[in-house]
XYZ file of C-alpha atoms in Angstrom:
686
model
C -7.161 2.441 -6.239
C -8.491 -0.028 -3.786
C -5.858 -0.440 -1.114
C -6.473 0.802 2.444
C -3.412 1.966 4.398
C -3.555 2.311 8.149
C -3.230 5.995 9.193
C -0.413 7.153 11.426
C -2.917 7.886 14.189
C -4.257 4.383 14.193
C -0.797 2.933 14.094
C 0.392 5.020 16.970
C -2.530 4.047 19.084
C -2.231 0.373 18.293
C 1.521 0.268 18.363
C 4.291 1.673 20.516
C 8.040 1.325 20.068
C 9.979 -1.356 21.792
C 13.639 -1.284 22.618
C 14.002 -5.045 22.370
C 15.099 -5.189 18.735
C 16.926 -8.110 17.252
C 20.343 -7.222 15.839
C 20.085 -6.757 12.007
C 20.418 -10.139 10.244
C 20.363 -12.164 13.442
C 18.124 -15.244 13.659
C 17.379 -17.517 16.524
C 18.031 -21.244 16.269
C 14.546 -22.377 16.947
C 10.970 -21.111 16.540
C 9.625 -19.682 19.687
C 6.017 -19.832 20.768
C 5.926 -16.173 21.739
C 6.549 -13.967 18.766
C 8.763 -10.921 19.225
C 6.674 -8.507 17.131
C 9.223 -5.733 16.984
C 12.158 -6.692 14.871
C 14.157 -3.661 13.918
C 14.193 0.168 14.084
C 15.989 2.626 11.795
C 15.456 6.095 10.376
C 11.662 6.689 10.520
C 10.810 3.001 10.249
C 9.821 0.294 12.656
C 9.788 -3.277 11.423
C 7.272 -5.757 12.962
C 6.441 -9.307 12.322
C 2.911 -10.745 12.161
C 1.513 -14.025 13.489
C -0.523 -16.453 11.356
C -3.035 -17.978 13.795
C -4.909 -21.064 12.516
C -2.213 -22.135 10.029
C -1.493 -25.324 11.950
C -5.143 -26.393 11.659
C -5.175 -26.285 7.854
C -5.008 -29.536 5.812
C -1.699 -30.525 4.203
C -3.203 -29.776 0.798
C -4.196 -26.278 1.851
C -0.720 -25.720 3.323
C 0.914 -26.769 0.074
C -1.383 -24.507 -1.904
C -0.386 -21.633 0.429
C 3.302 -22.579 0.053
C 3.388 -22.451 -3.700
C 1.168 -19.231 -3.814
C 3.538 -17.732 -1.241
C 6.545 -18.610 -3.348
C 4.849 -16.973 -6.380
C 4.292 -13.900 -4.090
C 8.028 -13.545 -3.681
C 9.225 -14.296 -7.206
C 8.300 -10.819 -8.552
C 10.203 -8.759 -5.965
C 12.697 -7.389 -8.481
C 9.846 -6.185 -10.716
C 8.672 -3.511 -8.201
C 12.251 -2.290 -7.644
C 12.652 -1.685 -11.352
C 9.219 -0.151 -11.758
C 10.055 2.353 -9.052
C 13.253 3.546 -10.729
C 15.553 2.220 -13.407
C 18.594 2.405 -11.189
C 17.045 0.663 -8.203
C 18.360 -2.855 -8.935
C 21.849 -1.595 -9.609
C 21.908 0.366 -6.395
C 20.478 -2.400 -4.262
C 22.837 -4.973 -5.590
C 25.879 -2.816 -5.135
C 24.896 -1.832 -1.651
C 24.182 -5.454 -0.668
C 27.652 -6.541 -1.988
C 29.374 -3.787 0.079
C 27.280 -4.646 3.123
C 28.221 -8.314 2.978
C 31.886 -7.971 2.057
C 32.752 -4.830 4.164
C 35.898 -5.475 6.138
C 36.213 -2.152 7.963
C 34.858 -1.030 11.299
C 31.090 -1.770 11.326
C 30.711 0.599 14.298
C 32.013 3.455 12.242
C 29.474 6.266 11.741
C 29.880 6.222 8.001
C 29.150 2.473 7.809
C 26.170 2.809 10.173
C 24.728 5.520 7.986
C 25.418 3.324 4.971
C 23.581 0.394 6.631
C 20.592 2.661 7.468
C 20.472 3.751 3.796
C 20.416 0.163 2.675
C 17.659 -0.770 4.967
C 15.561 2.189 3.771
C 16.174 1.041 0.164
C 14.921 -2.431 1.095
C 11.936 -1.086 2.903
C 10.861 1.281 0.046
C 11.731 -1.093 -2.788
C 14.052 1.623 -4.067
C 15.759 4.960 -3.408
C 12.622 7.027 -2.905
C 10.570 7.135 0.247
C 7.699 4.657 0.038
C 5.185 7.205 1.200
C 6.608 10.751 0.863
C 8.030 9.893 -2.646
C 11.203 12.008 -2.063
C 14.619 10.559 -2.645
C 16.560 9.506 0.454
C 19.436 11.652 1.547
C 22.320 9.276 2.316
C 24.077 9.927 5.641
C 27.457 8.720 4.275
C 29.722 10.616 1.932
C 30.590 10.189 -1.696
C 34.118 9.489 -0.632
C 33.118 6.642 1.714
C 30.958 5.129 -1.076
C 33.780 5.418 -3.698
C 36.220 3.810 -1.223
C 33.871 0.874 -0.687
C 33.470 0.447 -4.470
C 37.203 0.591 -4.952
C 37.686 -2.322 -2.539
C 34.995 -4.371 -4.291
C 35.823 -6.853 -7.019
C 34.529 -5.549 -10.372
C 32.894 -8.916 -10.967
C 30.725 -8.346 -7.914
C 29.428 -4.950 -9.166
C 26.412 -4.472 -11.443
C 28.429 -2.985 -14.268
C 26.974 -2.473 -17.766
C 28.543 -4.423 -20.570
C 31.923 -2.911 -21.397
C 31.711 -0.371 -18.538
C 34.576 0.272 -16.215
C 34.205 0.671 -12.427
C 35.031 4.393 -12.765
C 32.450 4.891 -15.532
C 29.797 3.092 -13.441
C 30.647 5.151 -10.338
C 30.366 8.362 -12.347
C 26.931 7.268 -13.576
C 25.578 6.047 -10.217
C 26.938 8.733 -7.882
C 24.457 11.478 -8.746
C 21.611 8.955 -8.540
C 22.368 8.511 -4.893
C 23.822 11.810 -3.820
C 22.437 14.593 -6.029
C 19.124 15.816 -4.509
C 18.201 17.524 -7.705
C 18.557 14.413 -9.890
C 15.428 12.191 -9.895
C 14.236 13.953 -6.755
C 10.664 12.464 -6.585
C 9.501 9.006 -7.618
C 5.950 10.095 -8.576
C 4.668 13.598 -9.125
C 0.936 13.812 -9.358
C 0.173 17.514 -9.486
C 1.608 20.929 -10.398
C 2.298 22.851 -13.525
C 5.255 20.750 -14.669
C 4.996 17.669 -16.932
C 4.216 15.028 -14.411
C 5.816 12.179 -16.418
C 9.120 14.008 -17.064
C 9.240 15.097 -13.419
C 8.691 11.560 -12.048
C 11.600 9.227 -11.471
C 9.607 6.002 -11.760
C 10.199 3.595 -14.642
C 6.728 3.266 -16.153
C 7.734 5.463 -19.089
C 11.120 5.799 -20.780
C 12.825 7.722 -23.587
C 11.433 11.131 -22.634
C 7.697 10.315 -22.985
C 5.779 13.479 -22.213
C 2.433 13.624 -20.421
C 0.716 14.891 -23.581
C 2.197 12.124 -25.705
C 1.027 9.428 -23.287
C -2.446 10.754 -22.889
C -2.857 11.047 -26.735
C -1.370 7.505 -27.187
C -3.967 5.871 -24.930
C -6.823 8.198 -25.946
C -6.450 6.813 -29.536
C -6.997 3.288 -28.237
C -10.143 3.984 -26.354
C -13.684 3.524 -27.850
C -16.100 5.694 -25.962
C -18.925 3.201 -26.931
C -17.084 0.186 -25.472
C -19.032 -0.766 -22.377
C -16.386 -3.338 -21.289
C -13.105 -1.572 -21.833
C -9.835 -3.112 -20.836
C -7.487 -1.275 -18.476
C -5.316 0.276 -21.144
C -1.630 0.408 -20.321
C -1.963 -1.597 -17.103
C 0.788 -4.041 -17.665
C 3.308 -2.227 -19.851
C 6.003 0.301 -19.943
C 5.492 3.115 -22.564
C 8.782 3.774 -24.366
C 9.766 6.329 -27.059
C 12.346 5.046 -29.486
C 13.410 7.074 -32.498
C 10.411 9.276 -31.912
C 7.923 6.448 -31.901
C 5.881 5.298 -28.946
C 5.765 1.601 -28.136
C 4.428 -0.476 -25.292
C 6.737 -3.027 -23.757
C 4.359 -5.577 -22.201
C 5.144 -7.242 -18.911
C 4.624 -10.931 -19.754
C 6.428 -14.245 -20.461
C 8.679 -13.505 -23.421
C 8.324 -9.811 -22.851
C 9.604 -7.340 -20.327
C 10.281 -8.889 -16.881
C 9.975 -12.374 -18.377
C 12.797 -13.740 -16.145
C 10.734 -13.058 -13.014
C 7.356 -13.820 -14.489
C 8.403 -17.312 -15.690
C 9.253 -18.125 -12.119
C 5.872 -16.723 -10.897
C 4.117 -18.960 -13.410
C 6.096 -21.996 -12.434
C 4.921 -21.622 -8.805
C 1.387 -20.915 -9.890
C 1.394 -24.121 -11.978
C 2.438 -26.074 -8.874
C -0.210 -24.246 -6.799
C -2.933 -25.266 -9.213
C -2.281 -28.849 -8.551
C -3.204 -28.292 -4.880
C -6.292 -26.175 -5.558
C -9.274 -26.574 -3.174
C -11.798 -26.945 -5.991
C -12.222 -26.555 -9.781
C -13.281 -23.005 -9.491
C -10.032 -21.960 -7.668
C -8.051 -24.005 -10.178
C -9.654 -22.189 -13.047
C -8.711 -18.843 -11.439
C -5.063 -19.830 -11.187
C -4.965 -21.206 -14.716
C -6.517 -18.066 -16.110
C -3.944 -16.007 -14.384
C -1.170 -18.170 -15.837
C -2.751 -17.600 -19.304
C -2.656 -13.876 -18.682
C 0.951 -13.881 -17.647
C 1.781 -15.883 -20.797
C -0.080 -13.647 -23.173
C -0.098 -10.220 -21.517
C -3.630 -9.841 -23.035
C -5.758 -7.405 -20.991
C -9.003 -9.154 -22.089
C -7.642 -12.290 -20.503
C -6.862 -10.253 -17.402
C -10.503 -9.226 -17.256
C -11.609 -12.834 -17.605
C -9.306 -13.798 -14.774
C -10.666 -10.875 -12.626
C -14.247 -12.149 -13.182
C -13.339 -15.641 -12.260
C -11.488 -14.467 -9.215
C -14.370 -12.267 -7.956
C -16.808 -15.080 -8.424
C -14.710 -17.540 -6.406
C -16.384 -16.897 -3.011
C -16.293 -20.432 -1.497
C -12.593 -21.135 -1.398
C -10.979 -20.735 2.019
C -7.649 -19.729 0.520
C -7.220 -16.692 -1.741
C -4.478 -14.595 -3.181
C -3.581 -11.502 -5.257
C -0.730 -11.793 -7.688
C 0.012 -9.361 -10.505
C -0.036 -5.785 -11.818
C -2.860 -4.433 -9.774
C -2.749 -0.894 -8.266
C -2.036 2.217 -10.113
C -0.931 4.631 -7.323
C 2.689 4.816 -8.666
C 1.865 6.014 -12.140
C 1.367 9.786 -12.375
C -1.511 9.160 -14.878
C -3.131 6.413 -12.698
C -2.964 3.780 -15.485
C 0.095 1.565 -15.095
C 0.041 -0.948 -12.241
C 2.850 -1.875 -9.746
C 3.393 -5.605 -9.148
C 2.022 -6.878 -5.799
C 1.058 -10.065 -4.081
C -0.721 -11.344 -0.982
C -1.652 -14.832 0.094
C -4.208 -15.509 2.753
C -6.931 -17.750 4.192
C -10.265 -16.831 5.660
C -10.794 -15.944 9.337
C -14.128 -17.613 9.686
C -15.140 -16.093 12.932
C -14.258 -12.520 12.170
C -15.854 -12.848 8.745
C -19.219 -13.064 10.380
C -18.842 -9.320 10.867
C -18.164 -8.563 7.260
C -20.866 -10.943 6.009
C -23.465 -8.784 7.874
C -22.126 -5.825 5.971
C -22.129 -7.403 2.535
C -25.556 -8.952 3.162
C -26.921 -5.451 3.688
C -25.007 -3.784 0.871
C -28.158 -2.838 -1.014
C -29.542 -0.993 2.060
C -26.410 1.110 2.438
C -26.410 1.932 -1.293
C -30.043 2.938 -1.222
C -29.557 5.181 1.870
C -26.428 6.904 0.709
C -26.612 10.708 0.673
C -25.558 10.748 -2.946
C -27.677 11.634 -5.912
C -29.958 8.732 -6.989
C -28.547 9.049 -10.525
C -25.246 7.797 -9.254
C -26.469 4.910 -7.189
C -26.493 1.259 -8.125
C -30.005 0.054 -8.745
C -28.918 -3.461 -7.937
C -25.757 -4.212 -5.926
C -24.202 -7.369 -7.297
C -21.649 -9.742 -6.001
C -20.337 -7.772 -3.033
C -18.439 -10.187 -0.896
C -16.430 -9.312 2.140
C -14.333 -11.326 4.518
C -11.645 -10.990 7.176
C -8.499 -12.817 6.295
C -5.254 -14.079 7.794
C -2.426 -13.220 5.589
C 0.429 -15.722 5.193
C 2.744 -13.958 2.746
C 3.190 -10.423 1.467
C 5.065 -9.400 -1.711
C 5.829 -6.641 -4.093
C 3.944 -3.452 -3.344
C 2.371 -4.942 -0.324
C 5.787 -5.547 1.432
C 7.203 -4.401 3.774
C 4.694 -1.561 3.977
C 1.383 -3.309 4.109
C -2.224 -2.513 3.461
C -4.860 -3.451 6.081
C -7.673 -3.794 3.601
C -8.066 -4.396 -0.075
C -10.947 -4.224 -2.486
C -10.654 -5.561 -6.005
C -11.007 -5.677 -8.995
C -10.482 -2.141 -10.052
C -12.383 -2.307 -13.372
C -15.563 -0.271 -13.007
C -17.615 -2.378 -15.428
C -16.613 -5.708 -13.759
C -17.554 -4.215 -10.390
C -20.900 -3.208 -11.628
C -21.769 -6.397 -13.521
C -20.005 -9.042 -11.328
C -19.241 -7.336 -8.039
C -16.121 -7.093 -5.946
C -14.257 -8.828 -3.181
C -13.268 -6.905 -0.017
C -10.891 -8.097 2.662
C -9.783 -6.779 6.003
C -6.383 -8.185 7.042
C -6.965 -8.596 10.772
C -3.698 -10.371 11.666
C -1.859 -7.265 10.471
C -3.930 -4.968 12.640
C -3.545 -7.387 15.456
C 0.178 -7.285 15.010
C 0.016 -3.465 15.367
C -1.994 -3.904 18.500
C 0.323 -6.443 20.115
C 3.607 -4.993 19.177
C 3.321 -2.829 22.310
C 1.104 -0.439 24.156
C 1.438 2.917 25.834
C 3.332 4.963 23.169
C 2.117 8.327 24.747
C 0.716 9.424 21.409
C -2.868 9.966 22.443
C -1.687 11.657 25.688
C 0.302 14.167 23.606
C -2.214 14.900 20.848
C -5.792 14.111 21.991
C -7.643 17.021 23.450
C -8.934 15.467 26.667
C -9.469 12.327 28.672
C -12.911 11.990 27.086
C -11.356 11.433 23.621
C -8.632 9.119 24.949
C -11.026 6.837 26.793
C -13.362 6.677 23.812
C -10.431 5.654 21.563
C -9.175 3.172 24.127
C -12.593 1.558 24.548
C -13.815 1.628 20.947
C -10.738 2.427 18.795
C -9.761 -1.082 17.753
C -13.349 -2.153 16.916
C -14.172 1.087 14.913
C -10.803 0.931 13.120
C -11.598 -2.553 11.766
C -15.186 -1.548 11.065
C -14.011 1.565 9.229
C -11.817 -0.693 7.056
C -14.694 -3.054 6.411
C -17.031 -0.262 5.325
C -14.282 1.449 3.291
C -13.354 -1.686 1.301
C -16.601 -3.522 1.022
C -19.159 -0.759 0.546
C -17.196 2.444 -0.166
C -15.214 1.194 -3.164
C -18.114 -1.004 -4.232
C -20.702 1.853 -4.249
C -21.911 4.092 -6.930
C -21.709 4.074 -10.732
C -19.931 5.945 -13.515
C -22.348 7.453 -16.017
C -22.405 5.945 -19.567
C -19.754 7.481 -21.835
C -17.603 8.702 -18.926
C -13.909 7.772 -19.310
C -12.884 5.710 -16.191
C -9.332 7.169 -16.496
C -10.702 10.747 -16.993
C -9.635 11.971 -13.551
C -5.973 11.282 -14.332
C -3.417 11.934 -11.662
C -6.179 12.822 -9.125
C -8.134 9.664 -9.495
C -6.460 7.754 -6.647
C -6.913 10.476 -4.111
C -10.586 10.948 -5.077
C -11.312 7.165 -4.998
C -9.842 6.860 -1.546
C -11.746 9.900 -0.354
C -15.028 8.370 -1.690
C -14.379 5.115 0.202
C -13.370 6.892 3.402
C -16.389 9.185 3.307
C -18.766 6.344 2.767
C -17.319 4.557 5.801
C -17.276 7.650 7.982
C -20.852 8.578 7.120
C -22.209 5.085 8.069
C -20.085 4.560 11.187
C -22.465 6.961 12.942
C -25.651 5.337 11.525
C -28.023 3.608 13.950
C -28.259 0.786 11.459
C -24.831 -0.468 12.739
C -26.280 -0.827 16.217
C -29.344 -2.610 14.788
C -27.070 -4.995 12.876
C -24.959 -5.672 15.968
C -21.802 -4.322 14.523
C -21.471 -1.688 17.284
C -22.734 -1.935 20.802
C -23.006 1.698 21.747
C -24.458 4.639 19.837
C -21.394 6.837 20.594
C -18.749 4.344 19.621
C -18.347 6.037 16.210
C -16.901 9.157 17.902
C -13.646 7.345 18.573
C -13.072 6.952 14.815
C -14.410 10.459 13.975
C -11.938 11.998 16.448
C -9.041 9.983 15.335
C -9.729 10.683 11.728
C -10.093 14.478 12.187
C -6.943 14.696 14.391
C -4.953 12.623 11.926
C -6.157 14.462 8.822
C -5.674 17.886 10.309
C -2.541 17.383 12.291
C -0.847 14.119 13.199
C -0.311 12.571 9.767
C 2.046 15.506 9.103
C 4.730 13.727 11.106
C 5.252 11.873 7.843
C 6.082 14.964 5.897
C 9.504 16.673 5.901
C 9.579 20.331 6.825
C 8.681 22.627 3.914
C 7.204 19.766 1.790
C 3.637 19.297 0.514
C 1.609 16.107 0.601
C 2.148 13.777 -2.373
C 0.812 10.314 -1.393
C -2.754 9.607 -2.331
C -4.014 8.304 0.992
C -2.557 11.249 2.855
C -4.032 13.653 0.418
C -7.409 12.012 0.795
C -7.383 12.270 4.586
C -6.328 15.948 4.581
C -8.802 16.740 1.870
C -11.666 15.353 3.900
C -10.615 16.783 7.192
C -9.777 20.238 5.826
C -12.949 20.441 3.754
C -15.289 19.626 6.705
C -13.282 21.962 8.945
C -13.569 24.871 6.560
C -17.253 24.187 5.708
C -18.238 23.849 9.426
C -16.456 26.927 10.647
C -19.627 29.062 10.800
C -21.210 26.466 13.121
C -17.941 25.727 14.985
C -18.271 22.066 14.178
C -14.552 21.422 14.451
C -11.976 23.788 15.863
C -8.319 24.158 16.679
C -7.766 24.936 20.364
C -4.576 26.033 22.163
C -3.391 24.787 25.595
C 0.067 25.302 27.008
C 1.148 26.580 23.644
C 0.122 23.300 21.965
C -2.623 22.902 19.255
C -5.343 20.395 19.570
C -8.276 19.392 17.422
C -11.714 19.646 19.103
C -14.948 18.238 17.765
C -17.802 20.392 19.003
C -20.694 18.856 17.150
C -20.518 15.251 16.076
C -23.968 15.291 14.372
C -23.145 18.193 12.127
C -19.801 16.630 11.348
C -21.586 13.575 10.038
C -23.742 15.796 7.872
C -20.691 17.401 6.404
C -19.166 14.016 5.632
C -22.436 13.171 3.807
C -22.316 16.345 1.872
C -18.735 15.902 0.751
C -19.502 12.277 -0.157
C -22.316 13.419 -2.447
C -19.979 15.816 -4.209
C -17.099 13.306 -4.557
C -19.456 10.752 -5.943
C -20.793 13.286 -8.501
C -17.356 14.081 -9.608
C -16.500 10.440 -10.092
C -19.769 9.605 -11.825
C -19.611 12.466 -14.124
C -15.810 12.473 -14.649
C -15.594 16.066 -13.667
C -11.804 16.610 -13.985
C -11.789 20.260 -13.212
C -13.826 19.923 -10.067
C -11.639 16.980 -8.942
C -8.479 19.038 -9.474
C -9.837 22.044 -7.566
C -10.888 19.882 -4.691
C -7.656 18.001 -4.297
C -5.450 21.025 -4.798
C -7.438 23.280 -2.556
C -7.673 20.864 0.421
C -5.410 17.870 0.004
C -1.891 19.078 -0.853
C -0.729 22.296 0.901
C 0.588 22.046 4.426
C 0.230 24.588 7.234
C 3.962 24.950 7.905
C 3.653 26.568 11.345
C 1.402 23.760 12.579
C 3.623 21.313 10.841
C 6.712 22.347 12.688
C 4.905 22.255 16.025
C 3.579 18.764 15.378
C 7.095 17.446 14.391
C 8.605 18.882 17.475
C 5.976 17.335 19.743
C 6.183 13.990 17.928
C 10.006 13.880 18.121
C 9.811 13.975 21.943
C 7.880 10.661 21.889
C 10.681 8.788 20.107
C 8.343 6.955 17.857
C 8.679 5.750 14.295
C 5.934 7.227 12.068
C 6.081 4.290 9.608
C 5.711 0.556 10.324
C 6.310 -2.397 8.047
C 6.485 -6.118 8.240
C 8.742 -9.070 7.548
C 7.206 -12.400 6.469
C 7.425 -15.688 8.405
C 9.585 -18.263 6.724
C 7.515 -21.095 5.230
C 9.326 -24.452 5.429
C 8.495 -27.797 3.944
C 9.054 -30.970 6.032
C 9.839 -33.970 3.859
C 10.140 -37.724 4.638
C 12.919 -40.044 3.521
C 11.159 -40.327 0.060
C 11.212 -36.579 -0.447
C 7.443 -36.309 0.052
C 6.120 -33.249 1.862
C 4.567 -34.316 5.057
C 3.944 -30.909 6.617
C 4.731 -27.191 6.330
C 5.554 -25.013 9.252
C 6.146 -21.309 9.844
C 9.339 -19.996 11.339
C 9.067 -16.479 12.887
C 12.683 -16.019 13.898
C 14.329 -14.494 10.733
C 15.623 -10.944 11.132
C 14.949 -8.014 8.784
C 18.380 -7.828 7.135
C 18.542 -11.627 7.004
C 15.248 -11.807 5.151
C 16.131 -9.105 2.741
C 19.461 -10.614 1.793
C 17.924 -14.045 1.514
C 15.223 -12.639 -0.794
C 17.842 -10.885 -2.881
C 19.750 -14.209 -3.263
C 16.792 -16.511 -3.817
C 14.328 -14.353 -5.736
C 16.425 -12.018 -7.860
C 15.890 -12.959 -11.468
C 15.902 -9.749 -13.442
C 18.940 -8.367 -15.217
C 20.241 -5.234 -13.519
C 19.166 -2.921 -16.391
C 15.802 -3.456 -18.001
């Protein structure tokens, strides 16, 4: 619940498309000093690469630590594919085999469509869109696919034991081609059973929503003040009518991948910067070996208290966006080191965390009397993995456990080399010219947009997620499928409210009292209109971050109608968002923040559901069609993602590592195929 995703508006302002794309799979012979940030473009996706400034200045020990943590970040790639859908590994492996062995015309339209489909599967870690959750529609035919399979050696196909090629093809064809079969990866609202309607692999054997909720309700003790995150690291399976957890650990489910993760973590521990950091890594290894959630909490406490190490990482089952019930976590990993200069900004924020908590517009009953352990830093990421790759967060705040956050604090990061990559990919997309109301808004965003974007992320992660309390006896999982949306709304509102506060000028975080207007305008335009370019015609909003942004924007628009705070205006038959009163808009952000915090603190499920369903899900289809048409004329990709640099060891004649360097020349397809060859440990069917 603590991952911050850059909005389509921010991406479009920071990044424009480039036609200088490398051919898929092509790599240069040598590393170049100037990075080509744009790597590939297909469907609705643009692939970028990021720079890792400052890596060369690190010590050899730090580089070796980063190397092994980075290897651990790649070892669990198959886990996420399987979590997203039980057929994902079979489909990916069969598609990759065809792609590499295809002897026909690669310029044929059927093959080009096939290649695009494979690239989308790589990008989304499966057959469902990474953001919209809908299953991809292949642009190639069943006949083309069957013909490719017929020309492939059976030994190269992911057949089940004793299964013929014809039987496998019969099983897999509807998974790819039937839009009604497994249509949506995660369903988080509606009248249907959200577990049975979801195509992800967190539950199996026909487990119903009611069964799962009752299963975990029996585990919980309402008097436990330090509850574990029930169900976080397991699949819930129904076998012969009985429910059973299959724990993700060494010796359990996904052991083949986890054993390799552990091996790299063990090597990383030998290069730890200090004993505290080594203890963190060793506790994570213990957790992977046992699967014990109490051990996970002990690891999280050690991790959040390690505030002096320059190198840091996330590795494990962390975020719960993909589970309809908001309990089970996808596997993800990031590796990074501190950006010391930029961290001065976040240190100012964390040093003043108590002031922000005390002056929040929320009810005093829901405020922390003493803010503990809030640390924030700006980082330079060196490797992305699992649910952080290729689509990447720009900010993270962990741990998620509410009692650990209250007693021990949290760590917040802003990933500035990722936002910098967006910025440097290219300029002049034409997006703001098409959608911003006037030159006043465009100039404001041009002048202050990058600074306020980063500051919004800082406030969202460091203070927003770290603020407030849950009242005693309230179930931290009580908001169910709506919890992720509400939590992201809470953090966004906290950031939006304080962006306009004169305290930021006083602290030197902004240099002009009107700078916040750039972020306010971008946020409202995005929430009300431009993020809709990510939604297919006729569809509603499913993803939690998008629901959050529309919820906020629609709520303040509706509540401010009588005072004309925000309005839709027409010009040349085009719709624009206009903010008429920034001061009143800030007050509305504050009022909504107070209500959202109340809902979370009291665990008010009914109010949460009403808020999300009334403002966060439904789309104005007339406006949507207009936005899609205008956006199409810009020839932009609404989604961006990244490939990683290749981390290479340099060894002397004795086999000793003397240095590690980063190669930025690998192409998108080349990286994906290399990862599938080097880091694919799981059996096809788990």
